[in-house]
């Protein structure tokens, strides 16, 4: 029977072009949308790697004109102790501008022996960063205050970077760069991945270095872990205290919970828009398929009547029509598959192949489902065609 | 072989009721070649459809091959049609998207058979109707007479005991019509197939064993 249906479909190929291309296009659109969903979903289910509740970011401009390290260090030491004296502030850390959910990124290369990675996130932080954000140290340790007094060649990396560079070996005690390199860093710790660009994006590979006192000249972010009773009143008091402690500086206090939401909606809103557009497209395609099938059945009343006369039952008529649409869909999907499979094969957009493969399977399942749903009712109608009447018509 | 008892068929639409068959009782013996005649609209096709299990009578019973067909399920009727009945229509009802051979194979698709077997039976059936040189043609590449011969091949490919032909020569000129008639007569003679044929042509009707005349749904002779 399958072979018979193939013959029938093949002989009517011109007639079926519309159906085939509709399926092909919707498959590709669905594949794209599902790839996006799967990508975001797989990232979303991974832990964020830190705590954003009760973390506030303070951005400021360094008002001091001096480049003198000691002056800078003294000034910011004073700022720090003013703030940490407040009971509502539990922890405080200075950070480069690319703190979690900020819009800044900073990347650099990372090399070990003759292996080199590019595009590694580069964070400059201090000894309290880990405590403010509640980051989990997997191996080794976080920076200590004394590390800042050293030549400052310590480095901490995240789990992804460790895995990419060192695999199952330990990273602790390894020096980055080549042997002759003056600026080699010693890896002293490995931490959990921190999703700094929002819940829907991968953490990527990251390295952390401790700021030295010279960095105060350009640092512009403080991160605070505040206590539960840090309310709006406290925030406005804090803002006044800051204005006094760091005069002539544009101070802005933000809550990481809010920054996170706006960062996430940067991702979610386009996804929703895409989904709505794709949804309308699918509805259109579904109606189109439905129409094509319906039309075909009315075109084929004579054939249906004949098939009934020579031995087809009503149910075999409807299953034949559903099977025909499934076969047609399969033809389109084979073509679509060859396009879609290029994405995981070529690792397009640096997305992990498994994302594309999952999306591919989902899109195939979706198309079959769509075709079944759209052909069930016309199939039932075809089964209900009265053979005597259909045969009488022509 | 076929026993119709007090068959009545009423078509009901919203406004009118048509009595298409009015109390017909008819016995058809195995191996008989029966023709049905009558003016247009007298219920010939309706009667044939009822015998062919394509339509249900409003009243009365049909026994074919000693089986009461009124109790058949849709599946059983389909199977019965497939195995015991062959249909020939005035307008051929070939599937235009299938080659001659595929058209003839159709009934065999609804029973268990191998592709090879189907091919062979269909080729044989087409040989019988003298079309073995047209296997790969599509129906619209054939003349009317040739199409009807394909339809006959399709009707006989499953070796049915009964063939129901509704004006098989109605669309053909008399030469072509005679050819088709000869094929049917041979089938009846050589294979013992029971044939019931509706026709408007007295000449054709007289070539058969028995003639039944209908008028306004009733048997008049
Ligand atoms: N599906 C239907 N619904 C309503 N009435 C019908 C239907 N089919 C047939 N009839 C009516 O039943 C009567 C018998 O029709 P039938 O087709 O059996 O005639 P016929 O003898 O085959 O005529 P013809 O020689 O023109 O083919 C006609 O009056 C017709 O109008
Ligand atoms: Mg008729």
Tab-separated table of N, CA and C in Angstrom, chain A residues 44 58 102 157 175 184 189 207 215 219 259 265:
chain	number	residue	atom	x	y	z
A	44	UNK	N	18.704	28.165	30.719
A	44	UNK	CA	17.858	28.595	31.820
A	44	UNK	C	17.890	27.602	32.976
A	58	UNK	N	26.464	49.689	42.899
A	58	UNK	CA	26.616	51.148	42.955
A	58	UNK	C	27.622	51.538	41.897
A	102	UNK	N	25.182	43.386	34.137
A	102	UNK	CA	25.496	44.701	33.584
A	102	UNK	C	25.527	44.563	32.076
A	157	UNK	N	39.615	30.767	37.827
A	157	UNK	CA	38.863	30.517	36.592
A	157	UNK	C	37.557	29.791	36.923
A	175	UNK	N	50.428	27.405	35.704
A	175	UNK	CA	50.693	28.769	35.255
A	175	UNK	C	50.119	28.971	33.868
A	184	UNK	N	52.734	35.810	33.496
A	184	UNK	CA	52.032	34.558	33.736
A	184	UNK	C	51.260	34.640	35.051
A	189	UNK	N	42.320	28.935	42.044
A	189	UNK	CA	40.975	28.480	42.383
A	189	UNK	C	40.120	28.249	41.154
A	207	UNK	N	37.617	34.181	33.523
A	207	UNK	CA	38.762	34.233	34.434
A	207	UNK	C	38.643	35.486	35.293
A	215	UNK	N	44.172	50.128	40.336
A	215	UNK	CA	42.928	49.981	39.587
A	215	UNK	C	41.842	50.914	40.086
A	219	UNK	N	38.237	51.917	38.392
A	219	UNK	CA	37.106	51.110	38.844
A	219	UNK	C	35.892	52.006	39.052
A	259	UNK	N	17.950	44.535	37.747
A	259	UNK	CA	18.830	44.476	36.578
A	259	UNK	C	18.661	43.139	35.874
A	265	UNK	N	14.497	40.240	30.177
A	265	UNK	CA	13.466	40.608	29.206
A	265	UNK	C	14.095	41.020	27.872
